[in-house]
PDB file of C-alpha atoms in Angstrom:
ATOM      1  CA  MET A   1     297.657 143.296  80.520  1.00  0.00           C
ATOM      2  CA  ARG A   2     300.999 144.699  79.289  1.00  0.00           C
ATOM      3  CA  ARG A   3     301.921 141.584  77.595  1.00  0.00           C
ATOM      4  CA  LEU A   4     298.499 141.226  76.053  1.00  0.00           C
ATOM      5  CA  ILE A   5     298.922 144.647  74.618  1.00  0.00           C
ATOM      6  CA  ALA A   6     302.330 143.919  73.319  1.00  0.00           C
ATOM      7  CA  LEU A   7     301.247 140.910  71.837  1.00  0.00           C
ATOM      8  CA  LEU A   8     298.358 142.717  69.960  1.00  0.00           C
ATOM      9  CA  LEU A   9     300.759 145.275  68.720  1.00  0.00           C
ATOM     10  CA  LEU A  10     303.214 142.681  67.361  1.00  0.00           C
ATOM     11  CA  ILE A  11     300.315 140.819  65.665  1.00  0.00           C
ATOM     12  CA  THR A  12     299.172 144.233  64.176  1.00  0.00           C
ATOM     13  CA  SER A  13     302.504 145.406  63.027  1.00  0.00           C
ATOM     14  CA  SER A  14     303.214 141.828  61.525  1.00  0.00           C
ATOM     15  CA  ALA A  15     300.018 142.000  59.458  1.00  0.00           C
ATOM     16  CA  GLN A  16     300.696 145.275  58.139  1.00  0.00           C
ATOM     17  CA  ALA A  17     304.464 144.413  57.329  1.00  0.00           C
ATOM     18  CA  GLN A  18     303.064 141.338  55.324  1.00  0.00           C
ATOM     19  CA  ASP A  19     301.018 143.526  53.004  1.00  0.00           C
ATOM     20  CA  ALA A  20     303.502 145.420  51.238  1.00  0.00           C
ATOM     21  CA  ALA A  21     303.026 146.507  47.602  1.00  0.00           C
ATOM     22  CA  GLY A  22     304.827 144.400  45.348  1.00  0.00           C
ATOM     23  CA  ASP A  23     305.465 141.678  47.806  1.00  0.00           C
ATOM     24  CA  PHE A  24     303.493 138.488  46.811  1.00  0.00           C
ATOM     25  CA  ASP A  25     304.140 135.284  44.939  1.00  0.00           C
ATOM     26  CA  TYR A  26     301.604 134.812  42.032  1.00  0.00           C
ATOM     27  CA  TYR A  27     298.312 136.073  40.703  1.00  0.00           C
ATOM     28  CA  VAL A  28     294.803 134.646  40.629  1.00  0.00           C
ATOM     29  CA  LEU A  29     292.687 135.685  37.463  1.00  0.00           C
ATOM     30  CA  SER A  30     289.215 135.410  38.472  1.00  0.00           C
ATOM     31  CA  LEU A  31     286.515 135.257  35.674  1.00  0.00           C
ATOM     32  CA  SER A  32     282.934 135.540  36.528  1.00  0.00           C
ATOM     33  CA  TRP A  33     279.955 134.210  34.354  1.00  0.00           C
ATOM     34  CA  SER A  34     278.077 137.446  34.005  1.00  0.00           C
ATOM     35  CA  ALA A  35     274.538 136.144  33.701  1.00  0.00           C
ATOM     36  CA  ASN A  36     274.832 133.994  36.906  1.00  0.00           C
ATOM     37  CA  TRP A  37     276.387 137.208  38.723  1.00  0.00           C
ATOM     38  CA  CYS A  38     273.269 139.229  37.405  1.00  0.00           C
ATOM     39  CA  GLU A  39     270.923 136.770  38.709  1.00  0.00           C
ATOM     40  CA  LEU A  40     272.470 136.648  42.179  1.00  0.00           C
ATOM     41  CA  GLU A  41     273.280 140.356  42.724  1.00  0.00           C
ATOM     42  CA  GLY A  42     273.520 142.700  39.602  1.00  0.00           C
ATOM     43  CA  ASP A  43     269.802 142.724  38.756  1.00  0.00           C
ATOM     44  CA  ALA A  44     269.032 143.967  42.186  1.00  0.00           C
ATOM     45  CA  ARG A  45     271.536 146.689  41.726  1.00  0.00           C
ATOM     46  CA  ASN A  46     270.240 147.731  38.262  1.00  0.00           C
ATOM     47  CA  SER A  47     273.858 147.003  37.135  1.00  0.00           C
ATOM     48  CA  PRO A  48     274.429 148.244  33.379  1.00  0.00           C
ATOM     49  CA  GLN A  49     276.385 144.924  33.274  1.00  0.00           C
ATOM     50  CA  CYS A  50     273.121 143.156  33.095  1.00  0.00           C
ATOM     51  CA  ASP A  51     271.619 144.904  30.179  1.00  0.00           C
ATOM     52  CA  GLU A  52     270.701 142.551  27.426  1.00  0.00           C
ATOM     53  CA  SER A  53     272.495 144.640  24.961  1.00  0.00           C
ATOM     54  CA  GLU A  54     275.958 144.306  26.699  1.00  0.00           C
ATOM     55  CA  ASN A  55     276.224 140.390  25.710  1.00  0.00           C
ATOM     56  CA  PHE A  56     278.840 139.749  28.264  1.00  0.00           C
ATOM     57  CA  ASP A  57     280.050 136.150  28.966  1.00  0.00           C
ATOM     58  CA  TRP A  58     283.038 135.548  31.309  1.00  0.00           C
ATOM     59  CA  VAL A  59     283.875 139.067  32.543  1.00  0.00           C
ATOM     60  CA  LEU A  60     287.251 139.713  34.487  1.00  0.00           C
ATOM     61  CA  HIS A  61     286.434 140.079  37.990  1.00  0.00           C
ATOM     62  CA  GLY A  62     289.968 140.724  38.891  1.00  0.00           C
ATOM     63  CA  LEU A  63     293.666 139.925  38.883  1.00  0.00           C
ATOM     64  CA  TRP A  64     294.742 139.212  42.462  1.00  0.00           C
ATOM     65  CA  PRO A  65     298.163 139.280  44.085  1.00  0.00           C
ATOM     66  CA  GLN A  66     298.419 136.043  46.106  1.00  0.00           C
ATOM     67  CA  TYR A  67     300.805 134.582  48.724  1.00  0.00           C
ATOM     68  CA  ASP A  68     301.389 130.966  48.773  1.00  0.00           C
ATOM     69  CA  HIS A  69     299.020 131.076  51.829  1.00  0.00           C
ATOM     70  CA  GLY A  70     296.497 133.748  51.861  1.00  0.00           C
ATOM     71  CA  TYR A  71     296.823 137.205  50.119  1.00  0.00           C
ATOM     72  CA  PRO A  72     297.478 141.100  50.390  1.00  0.00           C
ATOM     73  CA  SER A  73     294.835 143.557  50.173  1.00  0.00           C
ATOM     74  CA  PHE A  74     294.469 147.489  50.664  1.00  0.00           C
ATOM     75  CA  CYS A  75     298.321 147.786  50.570  1.00  0.00           C
ATOM     76  CA  ASN A  76     299.920 151.429  50.890  1.00  0.00           C
ATOM     77  CA  THR A  77     300.803 152.525  47.436  1.00  0.00           C
ATOM     78  CA  PRO A  78     302.883 155.650  46.088  1.00  0.00           C
ATOM     79  CA  HIS A  79     300.899 155.440  42.903  1.00  0.00           C
ATOM     80  CA  ARG A  80     297.833 157.808  42.380  1.00  0.00           C
ATOM     81  CA  ALA A  81     294.245 156.414  42.022  1.00  0.00           C
ATOM     82  CA  PRO A  82     292.871 155.723  38.501  1.00  0.00           C
ATOM     83  CA  SER A  83     290.974 158.305  36.686  1.00  0.00           C
ATOM     84  CA  ARG A  84     287.445 157.837  35.635  1.00  0.00           C
ATOM     85  CA  SER A  85     288.647 157.429  32.071  1.00  0.00           C
ATOM     86  CA  GLN A  86     291.160 154.628  33.072  1.00  0.00           C
ATOM     87  CA  THR A  87     288.166 152.720  34.876  1.00  0.00           C
ATOM     88  CA  GLY A  88     285.735 153.343  32.208  1.00  0.00           C
ATOM     89  CA  ASP A  89     288.168 151.969  29.614  1.00  0.00           C
ATOM     90  CA  MET A  90     288.133 148.630  31.600  1.00  0.00           C
ATOM     91  CA  ALA A  91     284.143 148.164  31.527  1.00  0.00           C
ATOM     92  CA  ASP A  92     284.427 146.306  28.315  1.00  0.00           C
ATOM     93  CA  ILE A  93     285.782 143.376  30.045  1.00  0.00           C
ATOM     94  CA  MET A  94     285.042 144.011  33.592  1.00  0.00           C
ATOM     95  CA  GLY A  95     281.432 145.011  33.141  1.00  0.00           C
ATOM     96  CA  THR A  96     281.393 148.301  34.914  1.00  0.00           C
ATOM     97  CA  SER A  97     283.954 150.949  35.772  1.00  0.00           C
ATOM     98  CA  GLY A  98     282.893 150.547  39.450  1.00  0.00           C
ATOM     99  CA  LEU A  99     284.365 146.965  39.522  1.00  0.00           C
ATOM    100  CA  ALA A 100     287.552 148.333  37.909  1.00  0.00           C
ATOM    101  CA  TRP A 101     287.825 150.972  40.670  1.00  0.00           C
ATOM    102  CA  HIS A 102     287.128 148.356  43.461  1.00  0.00           C
ATOM    103  CA  GLN A 103     289.623 145.997  42.142  1.00  0.00           C
ATOM    104  CA  TRP A 104     292.488 148.662  42.020  1.00  0.00           C
ATOM    105  CA  ARG A 105     291.541 149.820  45.541  1.00  0.00           C
ATOM    106  CA  LYS A 106     291.866 146.338  47.136  1.00  0.00           C
ATOM    107  CA  HIS A 107     294.218 144.369  45.018  1.00  0.00           C
ATOM    108  CA  GLY A 108     295.685 146.685  42.350  1.00  0.00           C
ATOM    109  CA  VAL A 109     297.398 148.820  45.020  1.00  0.00           C
ATOM    110  CA  CYS A 110     299.279 145.468  46.328  1.00  0.00           C
ATOM    111  CA  THR A 111     300.973 144.818  43.001  1.00  0.00           C
ATOM    112  CA  GLY A 112     303.459 147.685  43.018  1.00  0.00           C
ATOM    113  CA  LEU A 113     302.148 148.900  39.667  1.00  0.00           C
ATOM    114  CA  SER A 114     300.588 152.054  38.731  1.00  0.00           C
ATOM    115  CA  ALA A 115     296.897 151.915  38.046  1.00  0.00           C
ATOM    116  CA  GLN A 116     297.670 152.313  34.245  1.00  0.00           C
ATOM    117  CA  ASP A 117     300.100 149.259  34.254  1.00  0.00           C
ATOM    118  CA  TYR A 118     297.742 147.340  36.673  1.00  0.00           C
ATOM    119  CA  TYR A 119     294.980 147.480  34.166  1.00  0.00           C
ATOM    120  CA  ALA A 120     297.249 146.747  31.207  1.00  0.00           C
ATOM    121  CA  LEU A 121     298.390 143.522  33.086  1.00  0.00           C
ATOM    122  CA  SER A 122     294.884 142.675  33.860  1.00  0.00           C
ATOM    123  CA  ARG A 123     293.902 142.706  30.227  1.00  0.00           C
ATOM    124  CA  GLU A 124     296.938 140.891  29.117  1.00  0.00           C
ATOM    125  CA  ALA A 125     296.078 138.151  31.639  1.00  0.00           C
ATOM    126  CA  TYR A 126     292.598 138.148  30.519  1.00  0.00           C
ATOM    127  CA  ALA A 127     293.537 137.707  26.968  1.00  0.00           C
ATOM    128  CA  ARG A 128     295.835 134.692  27.657  1.00  0.00           C
ATOM    129  CA  VAL A 129     292.920 132.514  28.740  1.00  0.00           C
ATOM    130  CA  VAL A 130     290.627 131.189  26.005  1.00  0.00           C
ATOM    131  CA  ARG A 131     287.025 131.475  27.247  1.00  0.00           C
ATOM    132  CA  PRO A 132     285.179 128.283  26.073  1.00  0.00           C
ATOM    133  CA  PRO A 133     282.864 129.336  23.255  1.00  0.00           C
ATOM    134  CA  VAL A 134     280.521 126.330  24.220  1.00  0.00           C
ATOM    135  CA  PHE A 135     279.172 128.457  26.856  1.00  0.00           C
ATOM    136  CA  ARG A 136     277.896 131.048  24.511  1.00  0.00           C
ATOM    137  CA  THR A 137     275.536 128.591  22.854  1.00  0.00           C
ATOM    138  CA  ILE A 138     273.462 127.801  25.862  1.00  0.00           C
ATOM    139  CA  ASP A 139     270.063 129.215  25.246  1.00  0.00           C
ATOM    140  CA  ARG A 140     268.219 128.420  28.442  1.00  0.00           C
ATOM    141  CA  ASP A 141     268.703 127.819  32.195  1.00  0.00           C
ATOM    142  CA  ILE A 142     270.420 124.508  32.988  1.00  0.00           C
ATOM    143  CA  THR A 143     271.933 122.518  35.788  1.00  0.00           C
ATOM    144  CA  VAL A 144     275.475 121.302  35.372  1.00  0.00           C
ATOM    145  CA  PRO A 145     278.172 119.609  37.261  1.00  0.00           C
ATOM    146  CA  ALA A 146     280.964 122.249  38.230  1.00  0.00           C
ATOM    147  CA  SER A 147     283.514 119.752  36.985  1.00  0.00           C
ATOM    148  CA  VAL A 148     282.270 120.276  33.452  1.00  0.00           C
ATOM    149  CA  ILE A 149     283.059 123.935  33.465  1.00  0.00           C
ATOM    150  CA  GLU A 150     286.576 123.011  34.527  1.00  0.00           C
ATOM    151  CA  GLU A 151     286.777 120.368  31.811  1.00  0.00           C
ATOM    152  CA  ALA A 152     285.644 122.885  29.202  1.00  0.00           C
ATOM    153  CA  PHE A 153     288.431 125.544  30.195  1.00  0.00           C
ATOM    154  CA  LEU A 154     290.963 122.570  30.282  1.00  0.00           C
ATOM    155  CA  LYS A 155     289.988 121.590  26.880  1.00  0.00           C
ATOM    156  CA  ASP A 156     290.488 124.777  25.140  1.00  0.00           C
ATOM    157  CA  ASN A 157     293.567 125.804  27.129  1.00  0.00           C
ATOM    158  CA  PRO A 158     295.980 122.816  26.527  1.00  0.00           C
ATOM    159  CA  ASP A 159     298.714 124.412  28.479  1.00  0.00           C
ATOM    160  CA  LEU A 160     296.332 124.560  31.520  1.00  0.00           C
ATOM    161  CA  SER A 161     296.073 121.724  34.179  1.00  0.00           C
ATOM    162  CA  ALA A 162     293.648 120.725  36.699  1.00  0.00           C
ATOM    163  CA  ASP A 163     295.846 121.892  39.632  1.00  0.00           C
ATOM    164  CA  GLN A 164     296.050 125.637  38.038  1.00  0.00           C
ATOM    165  CA  ILE A 165     292.425 126.366  37.880  1.00  0.00           C
ATOM    166  CA  THR A 166     289.394 126.155  40.481  1.00  0.00           C
ATOM    167  CA  ILE A 167     285.633 126.559  39.720  1.00  0.00           C
ATOM    168  CA  THR A 168     283.684 128.244  42.478  1.00  0.00           C
ATOM    169  CA  CYS A 169     279.890 128.276  43.275  1.00  0.00           C
ATOM    170  CA  LYS A 170     277.635 130.730  45.138  1.00  0.00           C
ATOM    171  CA  SER A 171     274.149 130.042  46.293  1.00  0.00           C
ATOM    172  CA  ASN A 172     273.866 127.073  44.019  1.00  0.00           C
ATOM    173  CA  TYR A 173     275.034 128.863  40.817  1.00  0.00           C
ATOM    174  CA  ILE A 174     278.455 128.574  39.092  1.00  0.00           C
ATOM    175  CA  GLN A 175     280.224 131.680  40.218  1.00  0.00           C
ATOM    176  CA  GLU A 176     283.869 131.934  38.939  1.00  0.00           C
ATOM    177  CA  ALA A 177     286.577 130.401  37.248  1.00  0.00           C
ATOM    178  CA  ARG A 178     289.897 131.189  39.113  1.00  0.00           C
ATOM    179  CA  ILE A 179     293.172 130.415  37.097  1.00  0.00           C
ATOM    180  CA  CYS A 180     296.597 130.786  38.874  1.00  0.00           C
ATOM    181  CA  MET A 181     299.410 132.723  37.031  1.00  0.00           C
ATOM    182  CA  THR A 182     303.059 133.586  37.764  1.00  0.00           C
ATOM    183  CA  ARG A 183     303.938 137.148  37.829  1.00  0.00           C
ATOM    184  CA  ASP A 184     305.032 136.426  34.283  1.00  0.00           C
ATOM    185  CA  LEU A 185     301.355 135.523  33.418  1.00  0.00           C
ATOM    186  CA  GLU A 186     302.390 131.875  32.760  1.00  0.00           C
ATOM    187  CA  PHE A 187     299.970 129.140  34.233  1.00  0.00           C
ATOM    188  CA  ARG A 188     301.049 127.669  37.608  1.00  0.00           C
ATOM    189  CA  THR A 189     299.850 125.684  40.427  1.00  0.00           C
ATOM    190  CA  CYS A 190     297.322 127.145  42.764  1.00  0.00           C
ATOM    191  CA  GLY A 191     298.098 127.361  46.492  1.00  0.00           C
ATOM    192  CA  PRO A 192     296.150 125.140  48.895  1.00  0.00           C
ATOM    193  CA  ASP A 193     293.848 127.926  50.019  1.00  0.00           C
ATOM    194  CA  VAL A 194     292.816 128.804  46.301  1.00  0.00           C
ATOM    195  CA  ILE A 195     292.282 125.238  44.846  1.00  0.00           C
ATOM    196  CA  ARG A 196     288.805 124.693  46.353  1.00  0.00           C
ATOM    197  CA  ASP A 197     286.784 123.345  43.665  1.00  0.00           C
ATOM    198  CA  CYS A 198     282.976 123.530  43.958  1.00  0.00           C
ATOM    199  CA  ARG A 199     281.758 119.864  44.172  1.00  0.00           C
ATOM    200  CA  MET A 200     278.090 120.576  42.954  1.00  0.00           C
ATOM    201  CA  THR A 201     276.759 118.153  40.488  1.00  0.00           C
ATOM    202  CA  ASN A 202     273.645 120.179  39.632  1.00  0.00           C
ATOM    203  CA  ALA A 203     274.827 124.061  39.835  1.00  0.00           C
ATOM    204  CA  GLN A 204     272.577 126.586  38.097  1.00  0.00           C
ATOM    205  CA  PHE A 205     273.883 128.142  34.863  1.00  0.00           C
ATOM    206  CA  SER A 206     272.075 130.836  33.124  1.00  0.00           C
ATOM    207  CA  PRO A 207     272.567 131.768  29.462  1.00  0.00           C
ATOM    208  CA  MET A 208     274.120 134.828  28.236  1.00  0.00           C
ATOM    209  CA  ARG A 209     271.924 137.980  27.946  1.00  0.00           C
TER     210      ARG A 209
END
């Protein structure tokens, strides 16, 4: 029993030591197709992101610190939590201030940055990726191979390669485009636990609202 307790304590302390703020290898920039998220979750929540007047396309889900294998989360940080004003200012690219708050609480705290600097870096990363305008022209529900979504991003971002982006699906819908970046926000190869492309050939894709 003593050996078991000692082993559990060792595992726990190792995990805690691993998730130290500022100790990570690269970032994953996660972009979510807003209309699909609304179909899957947002409408049921009455999210303001899903109001037709908002006109969102690919919104910033988050900028996530990543290890080469796995990722840190909920790290201890000396920095204060963001203000309502700070989270509200991110709603133009994140859809809601609530998402901005959640991303700081889970991921931002592991960057070693202040909330202000984390949000500024997230906005810079978001601006570095061209969101293919072709998706804005879709005017009806369609089914599409997930590979077509990736190809559109590669076409409009010539410096991006196929091993630096992955497309995810959820409940038969295209969910997200996840793009791997260095800590200096240059494109880089994704780790093996990130590069898990959706293989669907008939994924659902809803038009912008």
